[in-house]
Backbone as CSV, one residue per row, in Angstrom:
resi,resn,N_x,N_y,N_z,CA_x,CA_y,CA_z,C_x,C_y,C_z
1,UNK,258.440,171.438,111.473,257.329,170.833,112.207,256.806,171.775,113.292
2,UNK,257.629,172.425,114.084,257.401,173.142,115.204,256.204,174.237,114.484
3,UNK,256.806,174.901,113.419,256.181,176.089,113.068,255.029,176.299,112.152
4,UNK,255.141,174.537,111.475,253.684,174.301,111.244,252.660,174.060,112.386
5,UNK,252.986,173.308,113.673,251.448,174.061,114.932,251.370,175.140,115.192
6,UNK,252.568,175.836,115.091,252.266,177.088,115.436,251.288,177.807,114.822
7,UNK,251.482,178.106,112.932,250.907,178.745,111.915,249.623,178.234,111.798
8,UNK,249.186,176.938,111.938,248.018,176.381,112.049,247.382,176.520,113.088
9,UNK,247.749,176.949,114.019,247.095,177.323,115.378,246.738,179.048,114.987
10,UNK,247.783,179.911,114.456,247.361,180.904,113.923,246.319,181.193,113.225
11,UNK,246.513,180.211,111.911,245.052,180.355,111.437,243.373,179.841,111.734
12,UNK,243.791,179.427,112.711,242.489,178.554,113.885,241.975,180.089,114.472
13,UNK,243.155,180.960,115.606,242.902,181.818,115.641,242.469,183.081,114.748
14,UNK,242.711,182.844,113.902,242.166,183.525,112.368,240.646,183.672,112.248
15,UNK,240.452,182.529,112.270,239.316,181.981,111.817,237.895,182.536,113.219
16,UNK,238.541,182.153,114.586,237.714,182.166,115.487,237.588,183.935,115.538
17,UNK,238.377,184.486,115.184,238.534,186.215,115.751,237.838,186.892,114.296
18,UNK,237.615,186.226,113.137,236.598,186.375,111.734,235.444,185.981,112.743
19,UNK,235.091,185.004,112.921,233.239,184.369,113.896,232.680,185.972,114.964
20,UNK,234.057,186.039,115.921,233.742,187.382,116.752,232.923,187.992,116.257
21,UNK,234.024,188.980,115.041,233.760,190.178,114.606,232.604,189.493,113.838
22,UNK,231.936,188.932,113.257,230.602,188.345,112.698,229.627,188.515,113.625
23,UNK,229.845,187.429,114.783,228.831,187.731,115.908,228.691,189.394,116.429
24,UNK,229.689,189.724,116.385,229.922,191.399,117.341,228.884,192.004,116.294
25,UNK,228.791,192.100,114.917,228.687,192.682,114.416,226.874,192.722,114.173
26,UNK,226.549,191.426,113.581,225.378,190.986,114.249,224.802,191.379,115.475
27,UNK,225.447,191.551,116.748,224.655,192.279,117.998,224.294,190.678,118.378
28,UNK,224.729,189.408,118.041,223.952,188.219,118.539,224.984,188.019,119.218
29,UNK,224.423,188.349,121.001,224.950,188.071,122.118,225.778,187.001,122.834
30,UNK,225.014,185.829,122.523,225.449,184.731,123.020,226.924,184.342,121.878
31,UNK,226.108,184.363,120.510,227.362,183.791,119.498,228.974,184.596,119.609
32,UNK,228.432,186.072,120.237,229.922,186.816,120.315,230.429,186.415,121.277
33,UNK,229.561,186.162,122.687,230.300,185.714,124.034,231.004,184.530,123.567
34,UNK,230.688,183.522,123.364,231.006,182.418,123.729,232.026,181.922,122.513
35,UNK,232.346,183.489,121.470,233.731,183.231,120.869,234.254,183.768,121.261
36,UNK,234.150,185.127,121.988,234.790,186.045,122.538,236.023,184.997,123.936
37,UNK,235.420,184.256,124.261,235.432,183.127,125.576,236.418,182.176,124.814
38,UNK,236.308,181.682,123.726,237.111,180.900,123.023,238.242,181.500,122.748
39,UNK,238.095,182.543,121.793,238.955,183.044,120.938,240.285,183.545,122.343
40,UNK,239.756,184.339,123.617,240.275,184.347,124.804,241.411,183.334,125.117
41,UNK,240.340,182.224,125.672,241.287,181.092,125.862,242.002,180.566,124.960
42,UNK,241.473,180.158,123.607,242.766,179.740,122.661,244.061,180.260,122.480
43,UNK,243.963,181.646,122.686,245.084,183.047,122.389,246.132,182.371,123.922
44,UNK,245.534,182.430,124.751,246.104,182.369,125.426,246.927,180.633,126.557
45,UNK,246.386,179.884,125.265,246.905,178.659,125.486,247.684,178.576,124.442
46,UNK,247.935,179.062,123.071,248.947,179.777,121.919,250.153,180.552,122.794
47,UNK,249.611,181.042,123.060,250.769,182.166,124.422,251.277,181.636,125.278
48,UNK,250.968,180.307,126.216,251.619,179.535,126.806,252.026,178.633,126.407
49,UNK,251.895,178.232,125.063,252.973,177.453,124.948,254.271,178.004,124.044
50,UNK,253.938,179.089,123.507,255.013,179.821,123.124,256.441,180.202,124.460
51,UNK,255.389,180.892,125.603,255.792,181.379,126.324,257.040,179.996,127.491
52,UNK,256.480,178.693,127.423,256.854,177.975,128.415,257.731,176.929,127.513
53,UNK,257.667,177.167,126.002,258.367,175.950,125.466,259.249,176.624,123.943
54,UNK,258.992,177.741,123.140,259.367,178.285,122.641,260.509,179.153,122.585
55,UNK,259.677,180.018,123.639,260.756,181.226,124.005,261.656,180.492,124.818
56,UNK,261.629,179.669,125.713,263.022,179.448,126.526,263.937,178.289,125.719
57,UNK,263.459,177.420,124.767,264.090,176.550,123.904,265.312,177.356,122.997
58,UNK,264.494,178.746,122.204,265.432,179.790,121.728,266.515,180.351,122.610
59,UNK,266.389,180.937,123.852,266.857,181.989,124.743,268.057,180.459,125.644
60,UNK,267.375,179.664,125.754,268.538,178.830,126.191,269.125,177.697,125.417
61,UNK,269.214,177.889,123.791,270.114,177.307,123.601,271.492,177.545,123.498
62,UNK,272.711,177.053,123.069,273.845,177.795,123.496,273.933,178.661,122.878
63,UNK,274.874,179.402,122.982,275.085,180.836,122.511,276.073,180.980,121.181
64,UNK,276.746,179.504,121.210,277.809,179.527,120.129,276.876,179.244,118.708
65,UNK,275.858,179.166,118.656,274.692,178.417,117.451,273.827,179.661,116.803
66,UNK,274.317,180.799,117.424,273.340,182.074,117.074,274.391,182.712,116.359
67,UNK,273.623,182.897,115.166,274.460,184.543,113.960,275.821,183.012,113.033
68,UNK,275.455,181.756,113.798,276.462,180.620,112.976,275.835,179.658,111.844
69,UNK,274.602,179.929,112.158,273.701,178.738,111.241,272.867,179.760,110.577
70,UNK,272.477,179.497,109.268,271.231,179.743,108.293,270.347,180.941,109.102
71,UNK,269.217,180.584,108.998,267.981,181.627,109.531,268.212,182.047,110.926
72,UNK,269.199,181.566,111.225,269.406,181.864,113.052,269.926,183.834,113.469
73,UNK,269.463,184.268,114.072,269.724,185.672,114.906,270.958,185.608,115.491
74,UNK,271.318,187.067,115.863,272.117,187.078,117.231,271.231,186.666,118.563
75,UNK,271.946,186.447,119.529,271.711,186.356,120.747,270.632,187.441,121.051
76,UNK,271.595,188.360,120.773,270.946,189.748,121.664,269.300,189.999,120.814
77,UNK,269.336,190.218,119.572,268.194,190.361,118.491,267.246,188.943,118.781
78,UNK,267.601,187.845,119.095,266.515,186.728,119.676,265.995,187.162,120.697
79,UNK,266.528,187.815,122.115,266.300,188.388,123.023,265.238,189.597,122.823
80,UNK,265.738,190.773,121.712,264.976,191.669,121.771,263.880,191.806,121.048
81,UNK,263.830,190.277,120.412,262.469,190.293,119.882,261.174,189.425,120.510
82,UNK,262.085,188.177,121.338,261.118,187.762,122.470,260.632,188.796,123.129
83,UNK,261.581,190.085,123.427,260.699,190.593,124.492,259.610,191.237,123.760
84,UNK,259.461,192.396,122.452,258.891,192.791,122.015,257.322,191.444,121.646
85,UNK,257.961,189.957,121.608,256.465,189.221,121.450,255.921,189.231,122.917
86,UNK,256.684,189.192,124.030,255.760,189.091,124.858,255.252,190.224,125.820
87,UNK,255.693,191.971,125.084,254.765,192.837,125.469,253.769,192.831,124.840
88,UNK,253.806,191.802,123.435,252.528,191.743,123.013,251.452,191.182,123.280
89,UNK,251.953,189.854,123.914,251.591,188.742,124.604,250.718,189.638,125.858
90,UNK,251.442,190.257,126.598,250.567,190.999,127.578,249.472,192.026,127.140
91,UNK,249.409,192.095,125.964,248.481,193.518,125.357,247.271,192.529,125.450
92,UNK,247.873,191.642,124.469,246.478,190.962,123.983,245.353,190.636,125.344
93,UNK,246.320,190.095,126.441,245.454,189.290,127.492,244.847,190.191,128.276
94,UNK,245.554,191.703,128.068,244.725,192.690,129.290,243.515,193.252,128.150
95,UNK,243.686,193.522,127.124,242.450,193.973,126.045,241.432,193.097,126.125
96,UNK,241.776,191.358,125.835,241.011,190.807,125.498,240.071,190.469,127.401
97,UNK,240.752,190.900,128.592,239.992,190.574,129.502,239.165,191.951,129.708
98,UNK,239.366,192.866,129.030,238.710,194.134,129.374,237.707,194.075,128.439
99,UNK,237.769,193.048,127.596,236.409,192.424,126.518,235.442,191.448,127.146
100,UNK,236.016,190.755,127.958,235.126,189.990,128.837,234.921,190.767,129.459
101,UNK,235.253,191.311,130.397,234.322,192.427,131.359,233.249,193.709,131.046
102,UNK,233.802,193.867,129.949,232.411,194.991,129.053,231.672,193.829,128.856
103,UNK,232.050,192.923,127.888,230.547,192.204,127.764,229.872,191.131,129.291
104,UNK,230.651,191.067,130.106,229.750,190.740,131.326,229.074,192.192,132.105
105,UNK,229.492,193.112,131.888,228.505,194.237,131.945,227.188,194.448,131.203
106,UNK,227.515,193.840,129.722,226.593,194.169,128.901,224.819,193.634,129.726
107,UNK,225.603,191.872,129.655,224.971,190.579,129.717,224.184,191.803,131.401
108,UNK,224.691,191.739,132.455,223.947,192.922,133.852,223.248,193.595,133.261
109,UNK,223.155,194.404,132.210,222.678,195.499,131.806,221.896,195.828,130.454
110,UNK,221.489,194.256,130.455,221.012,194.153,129.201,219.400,194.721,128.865
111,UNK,218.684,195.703,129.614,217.862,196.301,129.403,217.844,197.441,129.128
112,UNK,218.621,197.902,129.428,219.783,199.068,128.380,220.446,199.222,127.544
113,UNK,219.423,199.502,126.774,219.860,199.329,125.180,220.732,200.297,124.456
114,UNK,221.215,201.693,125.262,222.382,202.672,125.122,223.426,202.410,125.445
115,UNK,223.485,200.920,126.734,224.777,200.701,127.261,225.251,199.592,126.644
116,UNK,224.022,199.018,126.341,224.537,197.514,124.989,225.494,198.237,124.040
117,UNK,225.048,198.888,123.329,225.596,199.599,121.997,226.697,200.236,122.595
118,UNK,226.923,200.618,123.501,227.997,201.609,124.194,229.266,200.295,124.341
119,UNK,228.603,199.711,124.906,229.623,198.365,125.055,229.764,197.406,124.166
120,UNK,229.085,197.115,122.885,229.275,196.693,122.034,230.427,197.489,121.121
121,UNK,230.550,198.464,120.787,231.549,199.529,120.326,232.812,199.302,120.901
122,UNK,232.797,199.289,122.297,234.156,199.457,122.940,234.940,198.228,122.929
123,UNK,233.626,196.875,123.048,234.705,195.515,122.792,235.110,195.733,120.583
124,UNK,234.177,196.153,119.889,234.861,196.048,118.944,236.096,197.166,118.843
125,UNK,236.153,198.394,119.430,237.523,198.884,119.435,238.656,198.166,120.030
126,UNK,238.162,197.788,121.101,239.456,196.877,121.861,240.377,195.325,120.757
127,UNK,238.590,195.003,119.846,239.199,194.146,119.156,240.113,194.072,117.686
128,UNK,239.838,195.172,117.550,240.368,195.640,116.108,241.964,196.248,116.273
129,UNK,242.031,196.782,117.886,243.606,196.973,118.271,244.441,195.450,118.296
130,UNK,243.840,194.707,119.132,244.215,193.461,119.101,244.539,192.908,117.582
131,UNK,243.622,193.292,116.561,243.711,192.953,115.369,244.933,192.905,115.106
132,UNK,244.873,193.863,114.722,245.617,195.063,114.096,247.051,195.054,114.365
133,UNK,246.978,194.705,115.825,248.914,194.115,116.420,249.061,192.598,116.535
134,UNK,247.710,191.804,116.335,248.169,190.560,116.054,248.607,190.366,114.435
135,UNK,248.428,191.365,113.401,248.511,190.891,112.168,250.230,190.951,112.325
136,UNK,250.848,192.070,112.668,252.583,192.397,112.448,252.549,191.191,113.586
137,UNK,252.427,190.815,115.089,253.042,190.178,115.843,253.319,188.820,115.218
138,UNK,252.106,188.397,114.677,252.117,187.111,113.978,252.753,186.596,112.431
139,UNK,253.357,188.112,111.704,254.292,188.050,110.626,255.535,187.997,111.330
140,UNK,256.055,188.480,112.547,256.850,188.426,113.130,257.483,186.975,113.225
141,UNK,256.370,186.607,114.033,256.921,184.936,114.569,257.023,184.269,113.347
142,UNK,255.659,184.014,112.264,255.889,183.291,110.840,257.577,183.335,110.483
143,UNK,257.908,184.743,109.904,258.784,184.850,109.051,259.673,184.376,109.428
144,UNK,260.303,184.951,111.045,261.893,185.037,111.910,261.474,183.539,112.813
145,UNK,260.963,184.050,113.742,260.623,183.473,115.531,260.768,181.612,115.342
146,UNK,259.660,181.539,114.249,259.478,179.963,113.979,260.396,179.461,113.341
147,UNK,261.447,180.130,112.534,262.034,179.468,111.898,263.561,179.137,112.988
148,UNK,263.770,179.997,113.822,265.311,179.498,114.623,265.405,178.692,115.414
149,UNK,263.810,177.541,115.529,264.601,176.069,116.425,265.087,175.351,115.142
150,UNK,264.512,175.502,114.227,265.311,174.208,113.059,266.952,174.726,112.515
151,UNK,267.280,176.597,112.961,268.347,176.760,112.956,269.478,176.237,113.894
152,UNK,268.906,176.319,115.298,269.918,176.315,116.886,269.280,175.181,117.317
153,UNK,268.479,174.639,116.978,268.499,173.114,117.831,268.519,171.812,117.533
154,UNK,269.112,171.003,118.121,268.913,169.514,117.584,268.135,169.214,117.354
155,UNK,267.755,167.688,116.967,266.835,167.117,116.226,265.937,166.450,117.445
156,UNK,266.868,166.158,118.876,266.284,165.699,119.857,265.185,167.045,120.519
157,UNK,266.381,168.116,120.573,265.883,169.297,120.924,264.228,169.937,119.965
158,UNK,263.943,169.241,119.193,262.990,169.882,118.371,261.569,168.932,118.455
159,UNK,262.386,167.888,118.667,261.210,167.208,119.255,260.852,166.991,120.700
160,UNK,261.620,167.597,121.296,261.083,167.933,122.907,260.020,169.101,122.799
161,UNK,260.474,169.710,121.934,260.174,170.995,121.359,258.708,170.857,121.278
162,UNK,258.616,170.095,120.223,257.128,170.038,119.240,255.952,169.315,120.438
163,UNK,256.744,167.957,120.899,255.860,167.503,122.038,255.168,168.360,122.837
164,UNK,256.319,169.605,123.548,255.286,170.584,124.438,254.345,171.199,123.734
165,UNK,255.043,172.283,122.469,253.604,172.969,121.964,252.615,171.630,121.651
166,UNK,252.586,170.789,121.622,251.600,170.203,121.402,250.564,169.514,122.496
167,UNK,251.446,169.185,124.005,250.756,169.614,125.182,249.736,170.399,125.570
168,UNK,250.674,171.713,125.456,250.146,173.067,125.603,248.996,173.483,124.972
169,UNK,249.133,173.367,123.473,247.990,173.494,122.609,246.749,173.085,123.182
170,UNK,246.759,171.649,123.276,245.717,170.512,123.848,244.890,170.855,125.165
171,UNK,246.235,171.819,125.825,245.567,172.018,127.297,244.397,173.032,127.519
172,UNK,243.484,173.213,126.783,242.157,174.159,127.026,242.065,174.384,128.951
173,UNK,241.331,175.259,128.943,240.214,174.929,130.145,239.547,173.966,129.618
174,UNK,238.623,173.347,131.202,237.906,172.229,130.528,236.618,172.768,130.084
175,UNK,236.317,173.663,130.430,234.622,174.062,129.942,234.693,174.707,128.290
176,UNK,235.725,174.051,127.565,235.492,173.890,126.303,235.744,172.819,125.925
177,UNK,235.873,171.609,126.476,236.355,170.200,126.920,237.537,170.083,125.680
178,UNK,237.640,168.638,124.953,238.669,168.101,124.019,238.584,169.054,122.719
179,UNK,239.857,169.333,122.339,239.783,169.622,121.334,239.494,168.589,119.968
């Protein structure tokens, strides 16, 4: 259950970061901002609830339940792969804010039609890195990450579990109101 919101939230993000690169590509301003703005915040309400209900559900359950059950890790390898998701976790949010800030440059400077294109380029480089390390980050979690609460945690534990990402999920900013 857990790792079906997760994967379905993945492919939501899938879907919105396909619209981007559509709009980006197009040069239609508004349609890229205001996924660029989405795709932003969704990533990063995906990331908090990974970050506030995921990762510490794994990292603090006991220690005797790791490398003992089915799909479950060592300790240490759960550890060193949280950390590796959440230097990724930090890539994404400093790229993707250095995408909002080129294109709020753009939007200043939009009678400059060398610096449009100049800055249109640089958010699609920034986005295709992002791509590009969300495709492995997100085989990562699929394959391993999602599968070790149904290894190491109870049944109570999994539904404390699922309740938050599903909080979290829900919790947008409001200036994209209800999901």
């Amino acid at each position: 259950m857990v790792a079906a919101i997760l994967e379905h939230d993945h492919d939501e993000l899938a879907e919105l970061l396909d619209g981007l690169n559509s709009g980006l590509h197009k040069q239609d301003r508004r349609q890229a901002f205001a996924l660029l703005d989405l795709f932003w915040a969704r990533l990063a309400v995906h990331i908090r609830a990974e970050n506030l209900c995921l990762f510490p559900a794994i990292l603090n359950a006991s220690p005797e339940v790791f490398s003992k059950r089915g799909n479950a890790p060592s300790l240490e390898e759960a550890r060193s792969i949280i950390e590796t998701l959440g230097a990724d976790h930090n890539f994404f949010m400093v790229e993707l804010a250095k995408c909002v800030k080129t294109f709020l440059e753009i939007i200043d400077n939009d009678e400059q039609e060398h610096q449009v294109l100049e800055g249109f380029a640089a958010i699609q480089n920034r986005l295709n890195a992002v791509s590009l390390r969300l495709l492995s980050h997100n085989v990562l979690e699929e394959e391993q990450v999602y599968k070790w609460p149904g290894a190491i945690l109870s049944a109570l534990e999994l539904e404390d579990l699922r309740r938050g990402h599903k909080r979290e999920l829900e919790n947008l900013p409001s200036r994209f109101g209800p999901l």
